Coordinates of N, CA and C in Angstrom, one line a residue:
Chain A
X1 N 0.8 -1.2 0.0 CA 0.0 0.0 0.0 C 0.9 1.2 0.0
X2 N 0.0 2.1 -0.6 CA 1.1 3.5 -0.6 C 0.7 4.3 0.7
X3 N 2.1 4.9 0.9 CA 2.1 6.3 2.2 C 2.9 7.4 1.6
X4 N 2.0 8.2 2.5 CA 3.1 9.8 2.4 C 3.6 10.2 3.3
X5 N 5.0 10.6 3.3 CA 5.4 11.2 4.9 C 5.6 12.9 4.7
X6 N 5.3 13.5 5.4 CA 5.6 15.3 5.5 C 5.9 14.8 6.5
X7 N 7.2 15.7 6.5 CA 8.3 15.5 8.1 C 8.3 16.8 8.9
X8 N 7.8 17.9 8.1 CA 7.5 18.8 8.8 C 6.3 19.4 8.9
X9 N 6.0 19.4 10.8 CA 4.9 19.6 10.7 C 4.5 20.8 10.5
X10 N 5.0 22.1 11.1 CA 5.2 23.7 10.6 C 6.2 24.2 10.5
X11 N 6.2 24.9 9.3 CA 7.3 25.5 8.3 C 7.0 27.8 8.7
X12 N 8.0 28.2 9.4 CA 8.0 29.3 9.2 C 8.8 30.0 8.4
X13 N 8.4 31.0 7.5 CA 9.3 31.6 6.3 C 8.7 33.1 6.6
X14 N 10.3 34.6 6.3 CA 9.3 35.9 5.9 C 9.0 35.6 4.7
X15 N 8.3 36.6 4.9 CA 7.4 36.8 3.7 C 8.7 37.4 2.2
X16 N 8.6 36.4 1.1 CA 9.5 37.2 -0.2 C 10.4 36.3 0.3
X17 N 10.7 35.4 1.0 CA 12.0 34.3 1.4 C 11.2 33.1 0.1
X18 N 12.4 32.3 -0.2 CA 12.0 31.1 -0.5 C 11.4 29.9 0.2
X19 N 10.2 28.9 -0.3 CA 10.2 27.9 0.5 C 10.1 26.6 -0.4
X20 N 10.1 25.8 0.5 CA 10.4 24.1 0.5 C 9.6 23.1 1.4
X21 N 8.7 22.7 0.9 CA 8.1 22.3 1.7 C 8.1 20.3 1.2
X22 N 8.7 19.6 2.1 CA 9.2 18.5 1.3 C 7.9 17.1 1.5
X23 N 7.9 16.7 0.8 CA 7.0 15.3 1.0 C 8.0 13.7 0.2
X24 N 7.7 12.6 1.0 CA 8.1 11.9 1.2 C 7.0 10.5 0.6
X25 N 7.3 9.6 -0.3 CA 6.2 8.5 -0.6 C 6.6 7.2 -0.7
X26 N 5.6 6.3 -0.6 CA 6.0 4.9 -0.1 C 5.2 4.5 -1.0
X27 N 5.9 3.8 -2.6 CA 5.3 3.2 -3.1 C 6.4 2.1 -4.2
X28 N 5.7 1.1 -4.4 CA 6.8 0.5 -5.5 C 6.7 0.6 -7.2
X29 N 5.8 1.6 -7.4 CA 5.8 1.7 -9.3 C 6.1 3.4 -9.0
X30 N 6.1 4.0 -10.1 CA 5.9 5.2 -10.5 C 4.2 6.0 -9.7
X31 N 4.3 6.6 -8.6 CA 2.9 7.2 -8.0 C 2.3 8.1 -8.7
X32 N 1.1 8.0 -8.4 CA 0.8 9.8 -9.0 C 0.8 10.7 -7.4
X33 N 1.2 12.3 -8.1 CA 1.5 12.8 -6.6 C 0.4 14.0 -6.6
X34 N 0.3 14.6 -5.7 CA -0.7 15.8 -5.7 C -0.1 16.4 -4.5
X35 N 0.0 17.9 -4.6 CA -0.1 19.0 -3.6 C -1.6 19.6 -3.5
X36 N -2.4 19.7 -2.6 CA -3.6 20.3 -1.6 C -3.0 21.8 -1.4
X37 N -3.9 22.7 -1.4 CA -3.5 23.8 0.0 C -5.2 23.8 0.6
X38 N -5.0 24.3 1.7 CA -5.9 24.4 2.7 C -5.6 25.8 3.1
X39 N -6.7 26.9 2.9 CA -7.1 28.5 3.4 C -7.7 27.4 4.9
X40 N -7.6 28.7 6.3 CA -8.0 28.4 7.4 C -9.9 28.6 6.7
X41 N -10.7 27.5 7.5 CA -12.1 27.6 7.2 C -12.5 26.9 5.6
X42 N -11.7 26.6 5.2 CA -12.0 26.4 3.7 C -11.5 24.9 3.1
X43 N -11.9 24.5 2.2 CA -11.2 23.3 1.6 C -10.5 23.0 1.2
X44 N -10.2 22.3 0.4 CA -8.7 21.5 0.4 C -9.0 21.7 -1.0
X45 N -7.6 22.9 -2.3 CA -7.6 23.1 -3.6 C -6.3 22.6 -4.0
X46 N -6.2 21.9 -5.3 CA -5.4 20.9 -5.7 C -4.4 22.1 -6.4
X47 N -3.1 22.2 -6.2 CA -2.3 22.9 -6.5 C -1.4 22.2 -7.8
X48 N -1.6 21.2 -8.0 CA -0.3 20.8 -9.3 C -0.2 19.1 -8.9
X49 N -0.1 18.3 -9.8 CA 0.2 16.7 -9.8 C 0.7 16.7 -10.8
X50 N 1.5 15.3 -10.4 CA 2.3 15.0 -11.6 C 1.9 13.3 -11.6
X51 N 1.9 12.8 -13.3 CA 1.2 11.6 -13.3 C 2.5 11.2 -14.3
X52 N 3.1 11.7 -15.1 CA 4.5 11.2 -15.9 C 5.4 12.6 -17.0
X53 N 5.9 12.2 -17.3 CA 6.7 12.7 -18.4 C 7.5 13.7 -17.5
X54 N 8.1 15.4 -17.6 CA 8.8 16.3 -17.2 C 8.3 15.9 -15.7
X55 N 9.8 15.7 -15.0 CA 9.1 15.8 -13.7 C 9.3 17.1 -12.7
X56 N 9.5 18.3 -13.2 CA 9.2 19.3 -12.6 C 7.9 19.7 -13.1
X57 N 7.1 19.9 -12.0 CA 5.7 20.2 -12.2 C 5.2 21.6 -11.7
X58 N 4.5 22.6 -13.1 CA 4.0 24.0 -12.6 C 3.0 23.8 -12.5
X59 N 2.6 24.7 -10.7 CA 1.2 24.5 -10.3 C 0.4 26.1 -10.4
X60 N -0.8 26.1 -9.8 CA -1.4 27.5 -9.8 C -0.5 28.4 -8.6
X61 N -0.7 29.8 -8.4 CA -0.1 30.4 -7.7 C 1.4 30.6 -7.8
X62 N 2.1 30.2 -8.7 CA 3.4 30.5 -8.5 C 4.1 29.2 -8.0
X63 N 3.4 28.0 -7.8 CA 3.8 27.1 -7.2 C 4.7 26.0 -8.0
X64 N 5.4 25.3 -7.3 CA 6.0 24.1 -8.3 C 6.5 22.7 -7.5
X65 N 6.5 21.6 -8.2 CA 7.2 20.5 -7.6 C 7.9 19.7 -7.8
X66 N 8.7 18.9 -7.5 CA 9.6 18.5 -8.5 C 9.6 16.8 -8.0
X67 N 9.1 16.4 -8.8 CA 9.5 14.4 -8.8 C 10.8 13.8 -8.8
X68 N 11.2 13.4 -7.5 CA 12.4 12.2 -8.0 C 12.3 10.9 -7.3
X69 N 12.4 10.5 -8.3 CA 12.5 8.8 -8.1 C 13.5 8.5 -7.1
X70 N 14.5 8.6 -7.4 CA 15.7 8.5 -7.0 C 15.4 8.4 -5.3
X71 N 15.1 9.7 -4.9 CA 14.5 9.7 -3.3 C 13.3 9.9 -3.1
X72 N 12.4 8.9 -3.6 CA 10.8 8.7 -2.9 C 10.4 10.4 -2.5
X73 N 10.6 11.6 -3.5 CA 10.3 12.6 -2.8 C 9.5 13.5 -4.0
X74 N 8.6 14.6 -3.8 CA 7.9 15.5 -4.2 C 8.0 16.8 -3.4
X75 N 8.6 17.7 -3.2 CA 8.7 18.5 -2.8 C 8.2 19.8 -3.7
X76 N 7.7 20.4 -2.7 CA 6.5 21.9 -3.0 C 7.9 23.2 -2.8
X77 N 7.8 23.6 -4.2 CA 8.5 24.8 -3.9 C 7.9 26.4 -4.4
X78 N 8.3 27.3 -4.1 CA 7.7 28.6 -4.0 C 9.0 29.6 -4.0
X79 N 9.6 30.2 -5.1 CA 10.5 31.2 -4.9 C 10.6 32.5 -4.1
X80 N 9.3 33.0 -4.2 CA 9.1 34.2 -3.1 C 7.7 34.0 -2.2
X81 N 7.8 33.9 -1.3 CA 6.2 33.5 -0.8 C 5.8 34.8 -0.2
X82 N 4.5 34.7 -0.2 CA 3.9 36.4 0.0 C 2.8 35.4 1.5
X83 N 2.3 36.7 1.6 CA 2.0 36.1 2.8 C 0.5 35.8 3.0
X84 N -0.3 35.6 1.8 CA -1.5 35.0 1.8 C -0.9 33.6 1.3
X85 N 0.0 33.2 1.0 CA 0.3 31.6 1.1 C 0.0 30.9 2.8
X86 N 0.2 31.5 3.4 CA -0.2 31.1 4.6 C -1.1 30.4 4.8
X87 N -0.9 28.6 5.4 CA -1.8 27.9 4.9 C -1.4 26.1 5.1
X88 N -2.3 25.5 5.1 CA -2.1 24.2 5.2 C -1.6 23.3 4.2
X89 N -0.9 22.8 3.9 CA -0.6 22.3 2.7 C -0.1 20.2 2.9
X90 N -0.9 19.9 2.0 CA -1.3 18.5 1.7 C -0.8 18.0 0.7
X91 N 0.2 16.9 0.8 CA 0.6 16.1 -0.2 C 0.3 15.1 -0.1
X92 N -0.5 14.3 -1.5 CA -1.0 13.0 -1.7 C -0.9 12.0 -2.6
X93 N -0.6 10.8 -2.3 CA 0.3 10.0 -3.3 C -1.0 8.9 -3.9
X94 N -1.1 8.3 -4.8 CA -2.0 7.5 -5.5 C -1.4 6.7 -6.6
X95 N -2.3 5.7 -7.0 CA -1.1 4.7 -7.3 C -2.7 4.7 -8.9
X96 N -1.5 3.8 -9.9 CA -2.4 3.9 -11.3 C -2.9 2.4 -11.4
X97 N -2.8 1.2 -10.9 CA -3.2 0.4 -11.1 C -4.3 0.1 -11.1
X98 N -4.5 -1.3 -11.9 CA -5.7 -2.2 -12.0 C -6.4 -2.9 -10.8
X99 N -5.9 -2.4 -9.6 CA -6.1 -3.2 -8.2 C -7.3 -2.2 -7.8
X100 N -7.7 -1.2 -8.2 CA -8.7 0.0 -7.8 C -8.1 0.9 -6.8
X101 N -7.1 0.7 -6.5 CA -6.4 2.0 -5.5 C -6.2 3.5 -6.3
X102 N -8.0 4.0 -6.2 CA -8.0 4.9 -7.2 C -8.4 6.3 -6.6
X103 N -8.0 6.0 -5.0 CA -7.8 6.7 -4.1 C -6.8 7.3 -3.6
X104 N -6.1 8.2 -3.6 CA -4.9 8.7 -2.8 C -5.2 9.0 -1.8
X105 N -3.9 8.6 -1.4 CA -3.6 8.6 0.4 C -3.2 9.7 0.6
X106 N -3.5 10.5 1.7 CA -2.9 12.1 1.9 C -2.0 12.2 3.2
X107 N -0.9 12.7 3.2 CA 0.2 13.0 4.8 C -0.8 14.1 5.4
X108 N -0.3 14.2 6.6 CA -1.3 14.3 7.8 C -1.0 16.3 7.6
X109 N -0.1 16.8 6.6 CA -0.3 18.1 6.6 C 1.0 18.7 6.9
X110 N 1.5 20.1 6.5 CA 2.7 21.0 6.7 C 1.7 22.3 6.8
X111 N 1.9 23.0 8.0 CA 1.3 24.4 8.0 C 3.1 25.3 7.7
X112 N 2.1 26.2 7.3 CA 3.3 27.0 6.7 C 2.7 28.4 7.3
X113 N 3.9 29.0 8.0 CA 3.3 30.3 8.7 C 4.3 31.7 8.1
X114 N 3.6 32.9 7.6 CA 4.1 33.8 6.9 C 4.8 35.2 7.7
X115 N 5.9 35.3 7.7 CA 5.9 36.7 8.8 C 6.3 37.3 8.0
X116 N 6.0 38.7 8.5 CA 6.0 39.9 7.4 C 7.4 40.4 7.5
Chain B
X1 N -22.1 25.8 -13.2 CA -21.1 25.1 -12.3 C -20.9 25.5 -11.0
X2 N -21.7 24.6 -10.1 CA -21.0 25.0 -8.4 C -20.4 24.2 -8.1
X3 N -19.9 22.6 -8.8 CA -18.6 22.1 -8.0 C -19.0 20.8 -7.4
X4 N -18.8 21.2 -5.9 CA -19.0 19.9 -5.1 C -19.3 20.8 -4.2
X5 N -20.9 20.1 -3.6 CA -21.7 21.3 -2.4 C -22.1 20.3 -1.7
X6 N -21.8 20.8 -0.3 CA -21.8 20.2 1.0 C -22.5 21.0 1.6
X7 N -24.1 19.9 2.4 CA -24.8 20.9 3.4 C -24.9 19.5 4.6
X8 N -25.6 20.0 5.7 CA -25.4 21.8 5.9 C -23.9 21.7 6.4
X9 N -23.0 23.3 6.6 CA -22.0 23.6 6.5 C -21.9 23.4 8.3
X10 N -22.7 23.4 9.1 CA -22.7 23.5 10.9 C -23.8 22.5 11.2
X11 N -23.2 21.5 11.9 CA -24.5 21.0 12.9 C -24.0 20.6 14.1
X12 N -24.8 20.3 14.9 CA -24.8 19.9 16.5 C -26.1 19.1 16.4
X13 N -25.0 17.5 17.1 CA -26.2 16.4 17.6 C -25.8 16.0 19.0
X14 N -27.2 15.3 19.3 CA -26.5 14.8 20.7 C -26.5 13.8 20.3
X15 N -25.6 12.8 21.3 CA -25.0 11.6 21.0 C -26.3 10.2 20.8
X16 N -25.9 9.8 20.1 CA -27.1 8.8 19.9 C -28.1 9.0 18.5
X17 N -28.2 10.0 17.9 CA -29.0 10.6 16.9 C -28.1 10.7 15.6
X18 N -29.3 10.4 14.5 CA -29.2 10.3 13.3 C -28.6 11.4 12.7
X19 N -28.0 11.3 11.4 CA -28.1 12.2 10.4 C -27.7 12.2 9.1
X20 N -28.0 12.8 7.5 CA -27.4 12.6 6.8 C -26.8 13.8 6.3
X21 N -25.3 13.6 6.1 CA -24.4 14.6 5.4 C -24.7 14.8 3.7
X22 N -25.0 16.0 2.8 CA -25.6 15.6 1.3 C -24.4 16.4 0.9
X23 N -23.8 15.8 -0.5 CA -23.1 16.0 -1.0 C -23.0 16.2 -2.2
X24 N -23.2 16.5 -3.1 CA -23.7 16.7 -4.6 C -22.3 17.6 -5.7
X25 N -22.4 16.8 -6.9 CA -21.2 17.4 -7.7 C -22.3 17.3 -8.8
X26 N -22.2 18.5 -9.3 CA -22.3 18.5 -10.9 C -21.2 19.0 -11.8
X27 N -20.4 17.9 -11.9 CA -18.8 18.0 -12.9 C -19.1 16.6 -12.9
X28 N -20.2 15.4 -13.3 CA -20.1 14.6 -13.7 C -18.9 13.2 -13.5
X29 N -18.5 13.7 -12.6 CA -17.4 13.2 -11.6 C -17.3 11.2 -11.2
X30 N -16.4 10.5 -11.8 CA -16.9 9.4 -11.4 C -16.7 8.7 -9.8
X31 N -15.4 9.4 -9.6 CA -15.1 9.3 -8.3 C -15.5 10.4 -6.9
X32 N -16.0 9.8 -6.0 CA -16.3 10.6 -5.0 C -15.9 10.1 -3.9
X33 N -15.9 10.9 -2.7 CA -15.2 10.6 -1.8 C -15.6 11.4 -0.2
X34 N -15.3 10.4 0.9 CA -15.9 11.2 2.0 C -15.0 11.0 3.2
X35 N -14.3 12.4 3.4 CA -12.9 11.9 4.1 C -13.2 13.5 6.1
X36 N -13.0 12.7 6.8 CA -12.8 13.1 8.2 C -11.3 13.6 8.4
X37 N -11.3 15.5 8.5 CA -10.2 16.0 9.5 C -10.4 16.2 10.7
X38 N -9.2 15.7 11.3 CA -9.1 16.0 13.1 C -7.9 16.6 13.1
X39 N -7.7 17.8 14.0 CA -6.4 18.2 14.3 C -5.1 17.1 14.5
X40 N -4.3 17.2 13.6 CA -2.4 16.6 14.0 C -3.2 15.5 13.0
X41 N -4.1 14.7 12.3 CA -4.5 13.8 11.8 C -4.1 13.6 10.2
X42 N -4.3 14.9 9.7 CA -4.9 14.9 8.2 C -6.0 14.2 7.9
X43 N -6.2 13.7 6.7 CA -7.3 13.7 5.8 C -7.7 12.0 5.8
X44 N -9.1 11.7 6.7 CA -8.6 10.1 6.8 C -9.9 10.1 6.1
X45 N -9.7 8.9 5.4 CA -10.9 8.3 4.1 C -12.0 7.7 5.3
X46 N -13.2 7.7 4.7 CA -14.2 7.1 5.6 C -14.5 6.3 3.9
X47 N -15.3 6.7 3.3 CA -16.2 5.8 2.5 C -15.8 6.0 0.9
X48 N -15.8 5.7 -0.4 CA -15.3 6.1 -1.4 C -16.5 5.6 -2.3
X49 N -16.7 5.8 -3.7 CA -17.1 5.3 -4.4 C -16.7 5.4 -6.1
X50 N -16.3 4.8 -6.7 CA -15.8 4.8 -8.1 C -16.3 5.1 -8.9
X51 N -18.4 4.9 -8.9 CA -19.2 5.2 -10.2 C -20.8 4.7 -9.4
X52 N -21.4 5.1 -9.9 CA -23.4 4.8 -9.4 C -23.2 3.5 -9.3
X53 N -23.5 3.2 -7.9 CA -23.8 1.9 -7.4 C -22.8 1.0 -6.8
X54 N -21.5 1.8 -7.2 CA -20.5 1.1 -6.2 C -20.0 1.8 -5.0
X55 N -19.7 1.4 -3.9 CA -18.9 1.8 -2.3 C -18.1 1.1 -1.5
X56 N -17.5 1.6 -1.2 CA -16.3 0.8 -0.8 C -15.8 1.6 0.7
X57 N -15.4 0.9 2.1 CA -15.3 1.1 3.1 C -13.7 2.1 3.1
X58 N -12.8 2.9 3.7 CA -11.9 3.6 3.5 C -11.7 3.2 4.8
X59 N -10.5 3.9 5.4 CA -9.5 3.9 7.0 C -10.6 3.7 8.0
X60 N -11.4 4.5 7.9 CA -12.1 4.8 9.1 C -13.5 4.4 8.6
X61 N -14.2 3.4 8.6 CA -16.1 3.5 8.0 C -16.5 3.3 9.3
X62 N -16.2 3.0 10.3 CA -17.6 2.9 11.6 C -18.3 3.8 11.8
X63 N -19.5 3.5 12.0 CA -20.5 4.4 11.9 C -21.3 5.1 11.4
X64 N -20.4 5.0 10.0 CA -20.7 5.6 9.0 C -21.0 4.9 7.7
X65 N -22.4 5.1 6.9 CA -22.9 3.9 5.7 C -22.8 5.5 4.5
X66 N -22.9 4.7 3.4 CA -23.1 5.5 2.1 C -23.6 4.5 1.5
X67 N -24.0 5.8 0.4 CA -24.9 4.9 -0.9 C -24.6 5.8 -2.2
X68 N -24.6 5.5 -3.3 CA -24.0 6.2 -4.5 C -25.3 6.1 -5.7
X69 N -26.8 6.4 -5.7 CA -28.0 5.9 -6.4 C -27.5 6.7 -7.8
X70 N -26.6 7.9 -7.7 CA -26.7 8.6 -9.1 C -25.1 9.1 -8.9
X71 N -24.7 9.4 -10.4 CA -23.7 10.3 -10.5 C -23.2 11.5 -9.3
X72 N -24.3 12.1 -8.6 CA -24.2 13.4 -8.8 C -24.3 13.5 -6.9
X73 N -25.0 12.4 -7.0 CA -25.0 12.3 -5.4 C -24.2 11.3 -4.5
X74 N -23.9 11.8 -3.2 CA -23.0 10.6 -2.6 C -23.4 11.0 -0.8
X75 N -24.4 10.8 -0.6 CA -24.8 11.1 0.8 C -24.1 10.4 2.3
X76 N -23.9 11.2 3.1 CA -23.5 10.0 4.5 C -24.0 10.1 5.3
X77 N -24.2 9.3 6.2 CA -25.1 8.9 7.2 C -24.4 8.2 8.6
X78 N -24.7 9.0 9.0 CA -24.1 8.9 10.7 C -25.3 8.2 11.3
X79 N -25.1 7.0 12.1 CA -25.8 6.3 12.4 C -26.9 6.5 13.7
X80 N -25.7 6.7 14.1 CA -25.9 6.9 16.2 C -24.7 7.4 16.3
X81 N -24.3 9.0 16.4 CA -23.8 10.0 16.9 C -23.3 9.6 17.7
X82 N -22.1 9.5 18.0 CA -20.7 9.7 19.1 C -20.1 11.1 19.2
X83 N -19.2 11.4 20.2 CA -18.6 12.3 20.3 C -17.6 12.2 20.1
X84 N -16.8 11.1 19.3 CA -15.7 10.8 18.8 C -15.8 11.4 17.1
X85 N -17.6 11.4 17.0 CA -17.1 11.2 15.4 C -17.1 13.4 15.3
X86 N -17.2 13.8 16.5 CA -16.7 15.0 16.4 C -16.1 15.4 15.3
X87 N -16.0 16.2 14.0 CA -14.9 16.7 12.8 C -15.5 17.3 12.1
X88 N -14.4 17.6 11.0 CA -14.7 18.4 10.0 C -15.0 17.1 8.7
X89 N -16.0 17.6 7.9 CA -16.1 16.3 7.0 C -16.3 16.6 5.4
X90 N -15.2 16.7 4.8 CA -15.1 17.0 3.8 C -15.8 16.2 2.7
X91 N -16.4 16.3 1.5 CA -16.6 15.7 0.4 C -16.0 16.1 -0.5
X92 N -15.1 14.7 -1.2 CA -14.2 15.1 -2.9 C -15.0 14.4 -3.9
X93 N -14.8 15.0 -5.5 CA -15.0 14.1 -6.3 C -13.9 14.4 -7.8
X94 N -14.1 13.5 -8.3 CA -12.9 13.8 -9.1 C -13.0 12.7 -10.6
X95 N -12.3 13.4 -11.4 CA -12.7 12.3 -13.1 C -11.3 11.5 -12.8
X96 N -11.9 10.0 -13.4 CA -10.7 9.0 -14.1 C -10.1 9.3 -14.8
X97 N -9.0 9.4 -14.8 CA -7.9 9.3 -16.1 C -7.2 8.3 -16.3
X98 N -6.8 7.7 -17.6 CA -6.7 6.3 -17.8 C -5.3 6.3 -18.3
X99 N -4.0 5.5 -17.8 CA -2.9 5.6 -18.1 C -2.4 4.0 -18.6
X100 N -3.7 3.5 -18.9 CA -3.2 2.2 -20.1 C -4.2 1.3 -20.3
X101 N -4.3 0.4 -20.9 CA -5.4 0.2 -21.2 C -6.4 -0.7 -19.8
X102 N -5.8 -0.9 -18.7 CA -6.5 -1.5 -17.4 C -6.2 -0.5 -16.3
X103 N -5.3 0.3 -16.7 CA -4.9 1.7 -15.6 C -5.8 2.6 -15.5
X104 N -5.5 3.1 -14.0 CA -6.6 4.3 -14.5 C -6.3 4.8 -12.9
X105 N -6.7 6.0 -12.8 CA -6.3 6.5 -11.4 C -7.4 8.4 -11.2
X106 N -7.4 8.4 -9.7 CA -7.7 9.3 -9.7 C -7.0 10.7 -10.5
X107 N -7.8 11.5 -10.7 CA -7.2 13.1 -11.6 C -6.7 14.2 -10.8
X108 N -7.6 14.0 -9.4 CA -7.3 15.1 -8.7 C -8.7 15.9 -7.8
X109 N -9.0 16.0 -7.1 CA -9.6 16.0 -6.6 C -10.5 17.7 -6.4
X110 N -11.8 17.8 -6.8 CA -12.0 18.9 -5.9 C -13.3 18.8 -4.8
X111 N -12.6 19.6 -3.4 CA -13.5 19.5 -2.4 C -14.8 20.4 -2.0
X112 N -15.4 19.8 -1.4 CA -16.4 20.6 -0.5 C -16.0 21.6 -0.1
X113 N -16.7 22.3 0.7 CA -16.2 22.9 1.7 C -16.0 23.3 3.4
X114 N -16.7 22.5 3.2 CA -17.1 21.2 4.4 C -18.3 21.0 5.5
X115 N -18.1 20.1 6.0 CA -19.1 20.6 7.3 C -18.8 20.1 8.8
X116 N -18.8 21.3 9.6 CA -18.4 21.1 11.4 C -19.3 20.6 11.5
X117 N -18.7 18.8 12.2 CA -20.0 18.7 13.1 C -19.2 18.7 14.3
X118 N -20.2 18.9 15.5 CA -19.9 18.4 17.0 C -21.4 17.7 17.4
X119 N -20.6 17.0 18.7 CA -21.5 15.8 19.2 C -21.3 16.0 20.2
X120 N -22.5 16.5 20.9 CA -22.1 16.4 22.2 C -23.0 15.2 23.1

């Protein structure tokens, strides 16, 4: 079965700094991966997945992520973050087979907090 | 287009008592989905369904039944209220995308917006 690990549970950045927000997956084929953000009060909006080919992936907002095999990783990155990124952020891994695992599994969350 | 609409957005039961959460997509969506946040937790699956007529149990189903009669609906139903099932309860749905000829995987998900419940 697939997992995701976020190892961090909150991430502080100023505001206009770079961030990195790393995710971690547990699977044995090629996953598909998804970044979530979560506004306080609000739902959970799919920011960017990657299912094959280029594996740097551009999301909405300025966002990006990048796939490597190599280290079971998907990391969310953001060159300047402003400070309505402020926010919960969800990485989720999902698998393409014929077994119906057509469900992704989501890590338990990275808050990311903005100082001005 | 509204998406995926979740009512009602607030409720309060006392423990022991019914209820059904409604969830409705019109994006024709084959996948749907009914997942419970708890603080330090993330996003835990209760119930899923793939297409009208199918359901399938996720991490957590106690207590909780679904039924999938149409596209467009995917209702939950809290049996007999605990104060455990206290949360926020989101509804996803989302299109198949097929990456071979027996592959196929979710696309991506868009959510509710949710609904607080408490049990007291």
């Amino acid at each position: 079965a697939q997992s995701v690990t976020q190892p961090d549970i909150h991430i502080t950045v100023s505001e206009g700094a770079s961030l990195e927000l790393r995710c971690n997956y547990s699977y044995g084929a090629t996953p598909y991966l998804f970044w979530y953000v979560q506004s306080p009060g609000q739902g959970l909006q799919l920011l960017l997945k990657y299912f094959s080919g280029d594996t740097l992936v551009q999301g909405i907002k300025g966002f990006e992520a990048e796939f490597k095999r190599s280290q079971s990783s998907f990391n969310l990155r953001k060159p300047s973050v402003h400070w309505s990124d402020a926010a919960e952020y969800f990485c989720a891994v999902g698998t393409g087979d014929s077994g119906g695992s057509y469900i992704p599994t989501f890590g338990r969350g990275t808050s990311l907090i903005v100082h001005p | 287009n509204a998406g995926v609409t979740q009512t009602p957005k607030f409720q309060v039961l006392k423990t022991g008592q019914s209820m059904t959460l409604q969830c409705a997509q019109d994006m024709n969506h084959e996948y749907m989905s009914w997942y419970r946040q708890d603080p330090g937790m993330g996003l835990r699956l209760i119930h899923y369904s793939v297409g009208a007529g199918i359901t399938d149990q996720g991490e957590v189903p106690n207590g909780y039944n679904v039924s999938r009669s149409t596209t467009e609906d995917f209702p939950l139903r809290l049996l007999s209220a605990a104060p455990s099932q206290t949360s926020v309860y989101f509804c996803a749905s989302s299109y198949r995308v097929y990456s071979g000829s027996s592959n196929s995987a979710n696309y991506g998900y868009t959510f509710g917006s949710g609904t607080r419940l408490t049990v007291v």
